[in-house]
Amino acid sequence: MTGEPTAHEGRSYLVTGGASGIGRATAEVLAARGARVAIADLDAGGARRTAAELGGHTLPVTLDVADRDSWQAAVAAVETAFGGLDGLVNNAGITRDRTLARMSDQEWRQVVDVHLRGTWLGCQAARRLLSASDAGSIVNISSSGRHGSFGQTNYAAAKAGVVGLTKTVALELARAGVRCNAVAPGAVDTPMIRDVPEPVRENWLATITLGRLARPREIAEVVAFLLSPAASYITAQVIDVNGGELHL
Ligand SMILES: NC(=O)c1ccc[n+]([C@@H]2O[C@H](COP(=O)([O-])OP(=O)(O)OC[C@H]3O[C@@H](n4cnc5c(N)ncnc54)[C@H](O)[C@@H]3O)[C@@H](O)[C@H]2O)c1
């Protein structure tokens, strides 16, 4: 049977934080649709395992998004393996939660470095290859936490920063034919929120119209759409995928 090729077939993508949670789900969706996917993660073993489990045209890459040299090496590895790049997903993330009164310099710096500087470095490192594509696209992962989140001054500031960065990259790269958007998930059932105490989770659920957390796949589908030609007139946008959070 010869079906119509999917929008992602034969395209090349790099997903940071691809060994877990939302990044893994995104890599899975893209790989299942015939794309080549670089699964880039600080957790080298996790990236290798994920690539082996997903199969298809997946490439494990060791990457620290907060390190410029690491980005250069990762993009070079992707260029060698895939010959180019059509899409970048800046998804890798960490949390170091602490109230304003107690947060250390290190906790501030680590979170801002990974989310904000890491996304900026990724856009810089991938710019040349994405500009050479006829469908270059960047999707940055922000968060509903950008509106303010107790115990997360570092994370909220970084995720709000990702929005300004996204809109500016969209402006600067438009003439090269590269779109840049952000997806802002609400609470998603991944290892990142595994240690959140039960009362806090219950508070979350009370404010979510759909009354449940998101599954990683529900974020991945939106990311895949934004990477695809079906989204060719969407740039500089933030797409909230939060089940209808009532406090926003
Ligand atoms: N889970 C949620 O509720 C939620 C909500 C909103 C936004 N987000 C955002 O979604 C993204 C993915 O989160 P998740 O929930 O899938 O988390 P996760 O913890 O399941 O996965 C994060 C991945 O990022 C990798 N990583 C961490 N630091 C890295 C670095 N310096 N370089 C490269 N890789 C690194 C980790 O090894 C891990 O594989 C993050 O940006 C997060 O802030 C998550």
PDB file of C-alpha atoms and ligand atoms in Angstrom:
ATOM      1  CA  MET A   1       0.000   0.000   0.000  1.00  0.00           C
ATOM      2  CA  THR A   2       1.403   3.418  -0.903  1.00  0.00           C
ATOM      3  CA  GLY A   3       0.161   6.104   1.466  1.00  0.00           C
ATOM      4  CA  GLU A   4       0.779   9.833   1.226  1.00  0.00           C
ATOM      5  CA  PRO A   5       4.118  10.675   2.881  1.00  0.00           C
ATOM      6  CA  THR A   6       3.695  12.250   6.327  1.00  0.00           C
ATOM      7  CA  ALA A   7       4.702  15.875   6.866  1.00  0.00           C
ATOM      8  CA  HIS A   8       7.756  14.704   8.809  1.00  0.00           C
ATOM      9  CA  GLU A   9       8.956  11.929   6.514  1.00  0.00           C
ATOM     10  CA  GLY A  10      12.625  12.333   5.605  1.00  0.00           C
ATOM     11  CA  ARG A  11      12.941  15.536   7.643  1.00  0.00           C
ATOM     12  CA  SER A  12      15.693  15.937  10.261  1.00  0.00           C
ATOM     13  CA  TYR A  13      15.124  17.145  13.804  1.00  0.00           C
ATOM     14  CA  LEU A  14      17.094  17.649  17.003  1.00  0.00           C
ATOM     15  CA  VAL A  15      15.230  17.343  20.314  1.00  0.00           C
ATOM     16  CA  THR A  16      17.055  18.400  23.492  1.00  0.00           C
ATOM     17  CA  GLY A  17      16.186  16.534  26.660  1.00  0.00           C
ATOM     18  CA  GLY A  18      15.066  13.757  24.320  1.00  0.00           C
ATOM     19  CA  ALA A  19      15.808  10.956  26.791  1.00  0.00           C
ATOM     20  CA  SER A  20      12.824  11.628  29.063  1.00  0.00           C
ATOM     21  CA  GLY A  21       9.308  13.010  29.397  1.00  0.00           C
ATOM     22  CA  ILE A  22       8.110  15.516  26.800  1.00  0.00           C
ATOM     23  CA  GLY A  23      11.340  15.340  24.767  1.00  0.00           C
ATOM     24  CA  ARG A  24      11.156  11.583  24.492  1.00  0.00           C
ATOM     25  CA  ALA A  25       7.479  11.720  23.490  1.00  0.00           C
ATOM     26  CA  THR A  26       8.320  14.310  20.831  1.00  0.00           C
ATOM     27  CA  ALA A  27      11.142  12.171  19.441  1.00  0.00           C
ATOM     28  CA  GLU A  28       8.770   9.199  19.409  1.00  0.00           C
ATOM     29  CA  VAL A  29       6.061  11.041  17.452  1.00  0.00           C
ATOM     30  CA  LEU A  30       8.566  12.360  14.903  1.00  0.00           C
ATOM     31  CA  ALA A  31      10.419   9.052  14.484  1.00  0.00           C
ATOM     32  CA  ALA A  32       7.146   7.138  14.038  1.00  0.00           C
ATOM     33  CA  ARG A  33       6.324   9.500  11.158  1.00  0.00           C
ATOM     34  CA  GLY A  34       9.525   8.702   9.313  1.00  0.00           C
ATOM     35  CA  ALA A  35      11.733  11.577  10.476  1.00  0.00           C
ATOM     36  CA  ARG A  36      15.394  11.422  11.403  1.00  0.00           C
ATOM     37  CA  VAL A  37      15.633  12.462  15.027  1.00  0.00           C
ATOM     38  CA  ALA A  38      18.699  13.370  17.082  1.00  0.00           C
ATOM     39  CA  ILE A  39      17.955  12.579  20.710  1.00  0.00           C
ATOM     40  CA  ALA A  40      20.238  15.039  22.483  1.00  0.00           C
ATOM     41  CA  ASP A  41      20.613  14.791  26.236  1.00  0.00           C
ATOM     42  CA  LEU A  42      23.038  15.342  29.086  1.00  0.00           C
ATOM     43  CA  ASP A  43      22.153  11.797  30.109  1.00  0.00           C
ATOM     44  CA  ALA A  44      24.218   9.980  27.464  1.00  0.00           C
ATOM     45  CA  GLY A  45      23.043   6.518  28.515  1.00  0.00           C
ATOM     46  CA  GLY A  46      19.421   7.673  28.498  1.00  0.00           C
ATOM     47  CA  ALA A  47      19.828   9.095  24.998  1.00  0.00           C
ATOM     48  CA  ARG A  48      21.336   5.813  23.776  1.00  0.00           C
ATOM     49  CA  ARG A  49      18.584   3.726  25.379  1.00  0.00           C
ATOM     50  CA  THR A  50      15.846   5.972  24.010  1.00  0.00           C
ATOM     51  CA  ALA A  51      17.285   5.871  20.490  1.00  0.00           C
ATOM     52  CA  ALA A  52      17.526   2.073  20.658  1.00  0.00           C
ATOM     53  CA  GLU A  53      13.964   1.745  21.974  1.00  0.00           C
ATOM     54  CA  LEU A  54      12.420   4.118  19.432  1.00  0.00           C
ATOM     55  CA  GLY A  55      14.345   2.635  16.513  1.00  0.00           C
ATOM     56  CA  GLY A  56      13.788   4.207  13.087  1.00  0.00           C
ATOM     57  CA  HIS A  57      16.292   6.872  12.103  1.00  0.00           C
ATOM     58  CA  THR A  58      17.252   8.018  15.584  1.00  0.00           C
ATOM     59  CA  LEU A  59      20.674   9.286  16.636  1.00  0.00           C
ATOM     60  CA  PRO A  60      21.749   9.556  20.281  1.00  0.00           C
ATOM     61  CA  VAL A  61      23.780  12.694  20.952  1.00  0.00           C
ATOM     62  CA  THR A  62      25.399  13.750  24.224  1.00  0.00           C
ATOM     63  CA  LEU A  63      24.662  17.434  24.802  1.00  0.00           C
ATOM     64  CA  ASP A  64      24.865  19.903  27.662  1.00  0.00           C
ATOM     65  CA  VAL A  65      22.582  22.679  26.429  1.00  0.00           C
ATOM     66  CA  ALA A  66      24.269  25.189  28.732  1.00  0.00           C
ATOM     67  CA  ASP A  67      27.657  24.690  27.052  1.00  0.00           C
ATOM     68  CA  ARG A  68      28.527  26.374  23.754  1.00  0.00           C
ATOM     69  CA  ASP A  69      31.195  23.846  22.719  1.00  0.00           C
ATOM     70  CA  SER A  70      28.811  21.000  23.425  1.00  0.00           C
ATOM     71  CA  TRP A  71      26.280  22.586  21.043  1.00  0.00           C
ATOM     72  CA  GLN A  72      28.904  22.952  18.305  1.00  0.00           C
ATOM     73  CA  ALA A  73      29.785  19.268  18.593  1.00  0.00           C
ATOM     74  CA  ALA A  74      26.135  18.182  18.641  1.00  0.00           C
ATOM     75  CA  VAL A  75      25.181  20.176  15.560  1.00  0.00           C
ATOM     76  CA  ALA A  76      28.288  18.918  13.740  1.00  0.00           C
ATOM     77  CA  ALA A  77      27.321  15.317  14.583  1.00  0.00           C
ATOM     78  CA  VAL A  78      23.806  15.904  13.254  1.00  0.00           C
ATOM     79  CA  GLU A  79      25.099  17.498  10.057  1.00  0.00           C
ATOM     80  CA  THR A  80      27.401  14.528   9.472  1.00  0.00           C
ATOM     81  CA  ALA A  81      24.693  11.946  10.165  1.00  0.00           C
ATOM     82  CA  PHE A  82      21.661  13.635   8.573  1.00  0.00           C
ATOM     83  CA  GLY A  83      23.206  16.111   6.095  1.00  0.00           C
ATOM     84  CA  GLY A  84      21.102  18.989   7.465  1.00  0.00           C
ATOM     85  CA  LEU A  85      18.477  20.041   9.976  1.00  0.00           C
ATOM     86  CA  ASP A  86      14.821  21.051   9.482  1.00  0.00           C
ATOM     87  CA  GLY A  87      13.750  21.543  13.065  1.00  0.00           C
ATOM     88  CA  LEU A  88      15.075  22.185  16.574  1.00  0.00           C
ATOM     89  CA  VAL A  89      13.156  21.547  19.789  1.00  0.00           C
ATOM     90  CA  ASN A  90      14.681  23.327  22.805  1.00  0.00           C
ATOM     91  CA  ASN A  91      13.097  21.202  25.513  1.00  0.00           C
ATOM     92  CA  ALA A  92      15.801  20.175  28.034  1.00  0.00           C
ATOM     93  CA  GLY A  93      15.054  21.339  31.532  1.00  0.00           C
ATOM     94  CA  ILE A  94      15.700  21.122  35.258  1.00  0.00           C
ATOM     95  CA  THR A  95      14.147  22.530  38.421  1.00  0.00           C
ATOM     96  CA  ARG A  96      15.865  23.746  41.595  1.00  0.00           C
ATOM     97  CA  ASP A  97      12.883  24.940  43.622  1.00  0.00           C
ATOM     98  CA  ARG A  98      13.343  27.167  46.670  1.00  0.00           C
ATOM     99  CA  THR A  99      11.513  30.220  48.001  1.00  0.00           C
ATOM    100  CA  LEU A 100      12.915  33.647  47.219  1.00  0.00           C
ATOM    101  CA  ALA A 101      14.154  33.911  50.813  1.00  0.00           C
ATOM    102  CA  ARG A 102      16.275  30.760  50.517  1.00  0.00           C
ATOM    103  CA  MET A 103      17.300  30.358  46.899  1.00  0.00           C
ATOM    104  CA  SER A 104      21.067  30.301  46.331  1.00  0.00           C
ATOM    105  CA  ASP A 105      23.026  31.918  43.509  1.00  0.00           C
ATOM    106  CA  GLN A 106      23.816  28.448  42.237  1.00  0.00           C
ATOM    107  CA  GLU A 107      20.155  27.390  42.106  1.00  0.00           C
ATOM    108  CA  TRP A 108      19.281  30.567  40.235  1.00  0.00           C
ATOM    109  CA  ARG A 109      22.170  30.226  37.812  1.00  0.00           C
ATOM    110  CA  GLN A 110      21.703  26.518  37.036  1.00  0.00           C
ATOM    111  CA  VAL A 111      18.059  26.913  36.079  1.00  0.00           C
ATOM    112  CA  VAL A 112      18.502  30.112  34.071  1.00  0.00           C
ATOM    113  CA  ASP A 113      21.555  28.604  32.339  1.00  0.00           C
ATOM    114  CA  VAL A 114      19.769  25.449  31.200  1.00  0.00           C
ATOM    115  CA  HIS A 115      16.411  26.941  30.182  1.00  0.00           C
ATOM    116  CA  LEU A 116      17.230  30.422  28.957  1.00  0.00           C
ATOM    117  CA  ARG A 117      20.884  30.406  27.953  1.00  0.00           C
ATOM    118  CA  GLY A 118      20.540  26.815  26.694  1.00  0.00           C
ATOM    119  CA  THR A 119      17.671  27.790  24.401  1.00  0.00           C
ATOM    120  CA  TRP A 120      19.575  30.840  23.169  1.00  0.00           C
ATOM    121  CA  LEU A 121      22.713  28.776  22.483  1.00  0.00           C
ATOM    122  CA  GLY A 122      20.618  26.187  20.629  1.00  0.00           C
ATOM    123  CA  CYS A 123      19.071  28.810  18.360  1.00  0.00           C
ATOM    124  CA  GLN A 124      22.536  30.204  17.628  1.00  0.00           C
ATOM    125  CA  ALA A 125      24.149  26.829  16.997  1.00  0.00           C
ATOM    126  CA  ALA A 126      21.391  25.515  14.707  1.00  0.00           C
ATOM    127  CA  ARG A 127      20.730  28.781  12.829  1.00  0.00           C
ATOM    128  CA  ARG A 128      22.954  28.033   9.826  1.00  0.00           C
ATOM    129  CA  LEU A 129      21.533  24.566   9.151  1.00  0.00           C
ATOM    130  CA  LEU A 130      17.929  25.645   9.770  1.00  0.00           C
ATOM    131  CA  SER A 131      18.366  28.575   7.372  1.00  0.00           C
ATOM    132  CA  ALA A 132      19.539  26.158   4.675  1.00  0.00           C
ATOM    133  CA  SER A 133      16.339  24.095   5.039  1.00  0.00           C
ATOM    134  CA  ASP A 134      13.230  24.958   2.994  1.00  0.00           C
ATOM    135  CA  ALA A 135      11.131  24.479   6.154  1.00  0.00           C
ATOM    136  CA  GLY A 136      13.301  25.523   9.098  1.00  0.00           C
ATOM    137  CA  SER A 137      11.452  25.665  12.402  1.00  0.00           C
ATOM    138  CA  ILE A 138      12.294  26.080  16.095  1.00  0.00           C
ATOM    139  CA  VAL A 139      10.008  25.131  18.961  1.00  0.00           C
ATOM    140  CA  ASN A 140      11.034  26.302  22.431  1.00  0.00           C
ATOM    141  CA  ILE A 141       9.390  24.829  25.504  1.00  0.00           C
ATOM    142  CA  SER A 142       8.191  27.510  27.931  1.00  0.00           C
ATOM    143  CA  SER A 143       5.700  26.775  30.730  1.00  0.00           C
ATOM    144  CA  SER A 144       2.518  28.074  32.308  1.00  0.00           C
ATOM    145  CA  GLY A 145       4.901  28.703  35.223  1.00  0.00           C
ATOM    146  CA  ARG A 146       6.072  31.798  33.327  1.00  0.00           C
ATOM    147  CA  HIS A 147       3.080  33.632  34.827  1.00  0.00           C
ATOM    148  CA  GLY A 148       4.468  33.036  38.327  1.00  0.00           C
ATOM    149  CA  SER A 149       4.949  29.855  40.305  1.00  0.00           C
ATOM    150  CA  PHE A 150       5.541  29.606  44.058  1.00  0.00           C
ATOM    151  CA  GLY A 151       9.112  28.545  44.891  1.00  0.00           C
ATOM    152  CA  GLN A 152      10.260  28.985  41.307  1.00  0.00           C
ATOM    153  CA  THR A 153      11.590  32.518  40.812  1.00  0.00           C
ATOM    154  CA  ASN A 154      14.437  30.990  38.770  1.00  0.00           C
ATOM    155  CA  TYR A 155      12.198  28.794  36.611  1.00  0.00           C
ATOM    156  CA  ALA A 156       9.409  31.364  36.091  1.00  0.00           C
ATOM    157  CA  ALA A 157      11.919  34.041  35.083  1.00  0.00           C
ATOM    158  CA  ALA A 158      13.689  31.672  32.678  1.00  0.00           C
ATOM    159  CA  LYS A 159      10.444  30.452  31.090  1.00  0.00           C
ATOM    160  CA  ALA A 160       9.156  34.032  30.699  1.00  0.00           C
ATOM    161  CA  GLY A 161      12.526  34.872  29.151  1.00  0.00           C
ATOM    162  CA  VAL A 162      12.099  32.043  26.665  1.00  0.00           C
ATOM    163  CA  VAL A 163       8.991  33.834  25.341  1.00  0.00           C
ATOM    164  CA  GLY A 164      10.873  37.081  24.613  1.00  0.00           C
ATOM    165  CA  LEU A 165      13.711  35.097  23.094  1.00  0.00           C
ATOM    166  CA  THR A 166      11.285  33.144  20.897  1.00  0.00           C
ATOM    167  CA  LYS A 167       9.595  36.240  19.502  1.00  0.00           C
ATOM    168  CA  THR A 168      12.927  37.913  18.799  1.00  0.00           C
ATOM    169  CA  VAL A 169      14.398  34.855  17.070  1.00  0.00           C
ATOM    170  CA  ALA A 170      11.204  34.695  14.981  1.00  0.00           C
ATOM    171  CA  LEU A 171      11.761  38.309  13.893  1.00  0.00           C
ATOM    172  CA  GLU A 172      15.449  37.845  13.117  1.00  0.00           C
ATOM    173  CA  LEU A 173      15.191  34.530  11.253  1.00  0.00           C
ATOM    174  CA  ALA A 174      11.980  35.173   9.299  1.00  0.00           C
ATOM    175  CA  ARG A 175      13.890  36.343   6.244  1.00  0.00           C
ATOM    176  CA  ALA A 176      15.854  33.087   6.288  1.00  0.00           C
ATOM    177  CA  GLY A 177      12.523  31.241   6.200  1.00  0.00           C
ATOM    178  CA  VAL A 178      12.866  29.942   9.756  1.00  0.00           C
ATOM    179  CA  ARG A 179       9.808  30.038  12.038  1.00  0.00           C
ATOM    180  CA  CYS A 180      10.169  30.119  15.821  1.00  0.00           C
ATOM    181  CA  ASN A 181       7.395  29.409  18.320  1.00  0.00           C
ATOM    182  CA  ALA A 182       7.005  28.359  21.938  1.00  0.00           C
ATOM    183  CA  VAL A 183       4.802  25.734  23.522  1.00  0.00           C
ATOM    184  CA  ALA A 184       3.811  26.394  27.132  1.00  0.00           C
ATOM    185  CA  PRO A 185       2.642  23.228  28.870  1.00  0.00           C
ATOM    186  CA  GLY A 186       0.782  23.167  32.149  1.00  0.00           C
ATOM    187  CA  ALA A 187       1.461  20.250  34.503  1.00  0.00           C
ATOM    188  CA  VAL A 188       2.656  17.203  32.582  1.00  0.00           C
ATOM    189  CA  ASP A 189       3.079  13.730  34.044  1.00  0.00           C
ATOM    190  CA  THR A 190       6.868  13.297  33.667  1.00  0.00           C
ATOM    191  CA  PRO A 191       9.832  12.591  35.989  1.00  0.00           C
ATOM    192  CA  MET A 192      10.279  16.374  36.427  1.00  0.00           C
ATOM    193  CA  ILE A 193       7.238  16.595  38.703  1.00  0.00           C
ATOM    194  CA  ARG A 194       7.563  13.160  40.293  1.00  0.00           C
ATOM    195  CA  ASP A 195       8.598  14.641  43.669  1.00  0.00           C
ATOM    196  CA  VAL A 196       5.902  17.311  43.865  1.00  0.00           C
ATOM    197  CA  PRO A 197       4.002  16.700  47.145  1.00  0.00           C
ATOM    198  CA  GLU A 198       0.444  15.347  46.912  1.00  0.00           C
ATOM    199  CA  PRO A 199      -1.261  18.473  48.389  1.00  0.00           C
ATOM    200  CA  VAL A 200       0.413  20.628  45.742  1.00  0.00           C
ATOM    201  CA  ARG A 201      -0.767  18.260  42.994  1.00  0.00           C
ATOM    202  CA  GLU A 202      -4.296  18.418  44.382  1.00  0.00           C
ATOM    203  CA  ASN A 203      -4.171  22.219  44.249  1.00  0.00           C
ATOM    204  CA  TRP A 204      -3.079  21.999  40.625  1.00  0.00           C
ATOM    205  CA  LEU A 205      -5.906  19.650  39.716  1.00  0.00           C
ATOM    206  CA  ALA A 206      -8.455  22.008  41.260  1.00  0.00           C
ATOM    207  CA  THR A 207      -7.360  24.722  38.811  1.00  0.00           C
ATOM    208  CA  ILE A 208      -7.254  22.581  35.652  1.00  0.00           C
ATOM    209  CA  THR A 209     -10.494  22.571  33.644  1.00  0.00           C
ATOM    210  CA  LEU A 210      -9.864  19.072  32.314  1.00  0.00           C
ATOM    211  CA  GLY A 211      -9.191  17.857  35.869  1.00  0.00           C
ATOM    212  CA  ARG A 212      -6.036  15.890  35.109  1.00  0.00           C
ATOM    213  CA  LEU A 213      -2.353  16.294  34.230  1.00  0.00           C
ATOM    214  CA  ALA A 214      -1.230  16.219  30.597  1.00  0.00           C
ATOM    215  CA  ARG A 215       0.320  13.130  29.090  1.00  0.00           C
ATOM    216  CA  PRO A 216       3.700  13.891  27.438  1.00  0.00           C
ATOM    217  CA  ARG A 217       2.245  12.814  24.089  1.00  0.00           C
ATOM    218  CA  GLU A 218      -0.338  15.611  24.290  1.00  0.00           C
ATOM    219  CA  ILE A 219       2.460  18.185  24.307  1.00  0.00           C
ATOM    220  CA  ALA A 220       4.504  16.318  21.693  1.00  0.00           C
ATOM    221  CA  GLU A 221       1.638  16.407  19.172  1.00  0.00           C
ATOM    222  CA  VAL A 222       1.531  20.220  19.328  1.00  0.00           C
ATOM    223  CA  VAL A 223       5.301  20.462  18.972  1.00  0.00           C
ATOM    224  CA  ALA A 224       5.179  18.158  15.929  1.00  0.00           C
ATOM    225  CA  PHE A 225       2.407  20.279  14.383  1.00  0.00           C
ATOM    226  CA  LEU A 226       4.457  23.472  14.828  1.00  0.00           C
ATOM    227  CA  LEU A 227       7.451  21.796  13.170  1.00  0.00           C
ATOM    228  CA  SER A 228       5.350  20.715  10.180  1.00  0.00           C
ATOM    229  CA  PRO A 229       4.462  22.598   6.975  1.00  0.00           C
ATOM    230  CA  ALA A 230       0.840  22.634   8.217  1.00  0.00           C
ATOM    231  CA  ALA A 231       2.016  25.414  10.565  1.00  0.00           C
ATOM    232  CA  SER A 232       3.761  27.389   7.807  1.00  0.00           C
ATOM    233  CA  TYR A 233       2.005  30.684   8.725  1.00  0.00           C
ATOM    234  CA  ILE A 234       2.587  30.411  12.473  1.00  0.00           C
ATOM    235  CA  THR A 235       5.591  32.165  13.957  1.00  0.00           C
ATOM    236  CA  ALA A 236       6.404  34.233  17.079  1.00  0.00           C
ATOM    237  CA  GLN A 237       3.532  32.582  18.977  1.00  0.00           C
ATOM    238  CA  VAL A 238       3.179  30.932  22.360  1.00  0.00           C
ATOM    239  CA  ILE A 239       0.770  28.003  22.303  1.00  0.00           C
ATOM    240  CA  ASP A 240      -0.609  27.142  25.756  1.00  0.00           C
ATOM    241  CA  VAL A 241      -1.292  23.436  26.230  1.00  0.00           C
ATOM    242  CA  ASN A 242      -2.542  23.341  29.809  1.00  0.00           C
ATOM    243  CA  GLY A 243      -5.954  21.675  29.954  1.00  0.00           C
ATOM    244  CA  GLY A 244      -7.548  25.045  30.641  1.00  0.00           C
ATOM    245  CA  GLU A 245      -5.710  26.381  33.705  1.00  0.00           C
ATOM    246  CA  LEU A 246      -8.216  28.602  35.481  1.00  0.00           C
ATOM    247  CA  HIS A 247      -5.761  30.838  37.345  1.00  0.00           C
ATOM    248  CA  LEU A 248      -4.043  32.169  34.228  1.00  0.00           C
TER     249      LEU A 248
HETATM  250  N1  LIG B   1       6.570  18.319  33.397  1.00  0.00           N
HETATM  251  C1  LIG B   1       5.914  19.466  33.482  1.00  0.00           C
HETATM  252  O1  LIG B   1       4.935  19.581  34.239  1.00  0.00           O
HETATM  253  C2  LIG B   1       6.327  20.645  32.640  1.00  0.00           C
HETATM  254  C3  LIG B   1       5.449  21.745  32.580  1.00  0.00           C
HETATM  255  C4  LIG B   1       5.806  22.856  31.808  1.00  0.00           C
HETATM  256  C5  LIG B   1       7.008  22.855  31.136  1.00  0.00           C
HETATM  257  N2  LIG B   1       7.840  21.775  31.220  1.00  0.00           N
HETATM  258  C6  LIG B   1       9.096  21.864  30.483  1.00  0.00           C
HETATM  259  O2  LIG B   1       9.166  20.805  29.551  1.00  0.00           O
HETATM  260  C7  LIG B   1      10.534  20.463  29.319  1.00  0.00           C
HETATM  261  C8  LIG B   1      10.716  18.963  29.492  1.00  0.00           C
HETATM  262  O3  LIG B   1      10.401  18.622  30.819  1.00  0.00           O
HETATM  263  P1  LIG B   1       9.998  17.149  31.280  1.00  0.00           P
HETATM  264  O4  LIG B   1       8.873  17.302  32.213  1.00  0.00           O
HETATM  265  O5  LIG B   1       9.898  16.250  30.102  1.00  0.00           O
HETATM  266  O6  LIG B   1      11.308  16.814  32.162  1.00  0.00           O
HETATM  267  P2  LIG B   1      12.171  15.467  32.364  1.00  0.00           P
HETATM  268  O7  LIG B   1      12.884  15.671  33.642  1.00  0.00           O
HETATM  269  O8  LIG B   1      11.319  14.264  32.168  1.00  0.00           O
HETATM  270  O9  LIG B   1      13.205  15.523  31.150  1.00  0.00           O
HETATM  271  C9  LIG B   1      14.169  16.540  31.043  1.00  0.00           C
HETATM  272  C10 LIG B   1      15.321  16.017  30.221  1.00  0.00           C
HETATM  273  O10 LIG B   1      16.261  17.097  30.058  1.00  0.00           O
HETATM  274  C11 LIG B   1      17.557  16.561  30.232  1.00  0.00           C
HETATM  275  N3  LIG B   1      18.501  17.627  30.628  1.00  0.00           N
HETATM  276  C12 LIG B   1      18.588  18.249  31.836  1.00  0.00           C
HETATM  277  N4  LIG B   1      19.584  19.140  31.804  1.00  0.00           N
HETATM  278  C13 LIG B   1      20.136  19.082  30.574  1.00  0.00           C
HETATM  279  C14 LIG B   1      21.215  19.762  29.941  1.00  0.00           C
HETATM  280  N5  LIG B   1      21.952  20.698  30.599  1.00  0.00           N
HETATM  281  N6  LIG B   1      21.500  19.466  28.654  1.00  0.00           N
HETATM  282  C15 LIG B   1      20.789  18.521  28.001  1.00  0.00           C
HETATM  283  N7  LIG B   1      19.777  17.828  28.543  1.00  0.00           N
HETATM  284  C16 LIG B   1      19.454  18.121  29.824  1.00  0.00           C
HETATM  285  C17 LIG B   1      17.409  15.493  31.307  1.00  0.00           C
HETATM  286  O11 LIG B   1      18.503  14.583  31.309  1.00  0.00           O
HETATM  287  C18 LIG B   1      16.088  14.857  30.905  1.00  0.00           C
HETATM  288  O12 LIG B   1      16.278  13.787  29.994  1.00  0.00           O
HETATM  289  C19 LIG B   1      11.348  21.302  30.296  1.00  0.00           C
HETATM  290  O13 LIG B   1      11.829  22.450  29.637  1.00  0.00           O
HETATM  291  C20 LIG B   1      10.328  21.694  31.343  1.00  0.00           C
HETATM  292  O14 LIG B   1      10.693  22.859  32.024  1.00  0.00           O
HETATM  293  C21 LIG B   1       7.530  20.672  31.961  1.00  0.00           C
END
